[in-house]
Amino acid sequence: LGRLLGLLFQIRDDVIDVTGFKEGREIGGDIAEGKITLMATHFLAGNARSEERREVAEILGRPKGQTGGEDVHRVAELYFKHGSVDHCIEKLRDYESAIQEMTILTQRPKLKAGMAEVLERLRQGVPR
């Protein structure tokens, strides 16, 4: 359960980072820092043209502080274009379902209620 929650939280954070659905947060911070997220791996292993994959790999491979806003927006655009954002949102739904199924099996009402609250909070800020 803890592992699933950890994955759910991290992927959620990655989606919010690219979609900007959280106020006060700069879009694309993970891209600017060159983080290899689930979104990045999906894109790099996906069906994008090889020049697009090379472009993204080059941008993500830059040292911190050397990736500008145009580069960040380009990578985000490619993530959307090639379904990497949608892939992560689907994974979020899969993990949510698995967590819900696990908590249904428990005989502990407080755990069920607590997990329902945690899942509801984690849904906030993620496009549906």
C-alpha positions in Angstrom: 0.0 0.0 0.0 2.8 2.4 0.9 4.6 1.7 -2.4 1.5 2.3 -4.4 0.9 5.6 -2.5 4.4 6.6 -3.2 4.1 6.0 -6.9 0.8 7.7 -7.0 2.1 10.8 -5.2 5.2 11.0 -7.5 3.4 10.6 -10.8 0.8 13.1 -9.6 3.6 15.6 -8.8 5.1 15.0 -12.3 1.7 15.6 -14.0 1.1 18.8 -12.0 4.6 19.9 -12.9 3.9 19.8 -16.6 0.2 20.8 -16.6 0.5 23.6 -14.2 -2.7 22.8 -12.3 -1.3 24.0 -9.0 -1.2 27.7 -8.3 2.1 29.3 -7.4 4.1 26.6 -9.0 6.4 27.1 -12.0 5.5 24.9 -14.9 8.2 22.5 -16.0 10.6 22.6 -13.1 11.3 18.9 -13.5 12.1 19.4 -17.2 14.4 22.4 -16.3 16.2 20.2 -13.8 16.6 17.3 -16.3 14.6 14.9 -14.2 13.8 11.6 -15.9 10.2 11.0 -14.9 7.7 8.4 -16.0 6.5 11.0 -18.5 10.1 11.4 -19.9 10.6 7.6 -20.1 7.3 7.1 -21.8 8.1 9.8 -24.4 11.7 8.7 -25.0 10.6 5.0 -25.5 7.5 6.0 -27.5 6.7 6.6 -31.1 7.9 10.1 -31.5 10.1 10.9 -34.4 13.8 10.2 -33.6 14.7 13.9 -34.0 12.0 14.8 -31.4 13.4 12.1 -29.0 17.0 13.4 -29.5 15.8 17.0 -28.9 14.1 16.0 -25.6 17.1 13.9 -24.5 19.4 16.8 -25.2 17.3 19.3 -23.2 16.9 16.9 -20.3 20.7 16.2 -20.4 21.7 19.8 -19.9 23.3 20.9 -16.6 21.0 22.6 -14.2 20.4 26.3 -15.0 21.0 25.8 -18.8 17.5 25.0 -19.8 15.3 28.0 -20.8 11.6 28.5 -20.7 11.2 27.9 -24.5 12.9 24.5 -24.0 10.7 23.6 -21.1 7.6 24.5 -23.1 8.8 22.6 -26.1 9.3 19.4 -24.0 5.9 19.8 -22.4 4.3 20.3 -25.8 5.9 17.1 -27.0 4.8 15.2 -23.9 1.2 16.3 -24.6 1.5 15.6 -28.3 2.7 12.1 -27.9 0.4 11.0 -25.1 3.0 10.9 -22.3 0.8 13.1 -20.1 -2.2 11.0 -20.8 -0.2 7.9 -20.0 0.7 9.2 -16.6 -2.9 10.2 -15.9 -3.9 6.6 -16.8 -1.3 5.2 -14.4 -2.7 7.5 -11.7 -6.1 6.0 -12.2 -4.7 2.5 -12.1 -2.9 3.1 -8.8 -6.0 4.7 -7.4 -8.0 1.7 -8.3 -5.5 -0.7 -6.8 -5.4 1.3 -3.6 -9.2 1.4 -3.4 -9.4 -2.4 -3.9 -6.8 -3.0 -1.2 -8.6 -0.8 1.3 -12.0 -2.5 0.5 -10.6 -5.7 1.7 -9.6 -4.3 5.1 -11.9 -4.7 8.1 -10.6 -1.5 9.6 -13.1 1.4 9.1 -10.6 4.0 10.1 -8.1 2.8 7.5 -10.9 2.9 4.8 -11.9 6.4 5.7 -8.3 7.6 5.9 -7.4 6.2 2.6 -10.5 7.6 1.0 -9.4 11.0 2.3 -5.8 10.6 1.1 -7.0 9.6 -2.4 -9.4 12.6 -2.6 -6.6 15.0 -1.7 -4.2 13.4 -4.2 -6.8 13.9 -7.0 -6.8 17.6 -6.4 -4.8 19.5 -9.0 -4.7 16.6 -11.5 -6.7 17.0 -14.8 -9.4 14.4 -15.2 
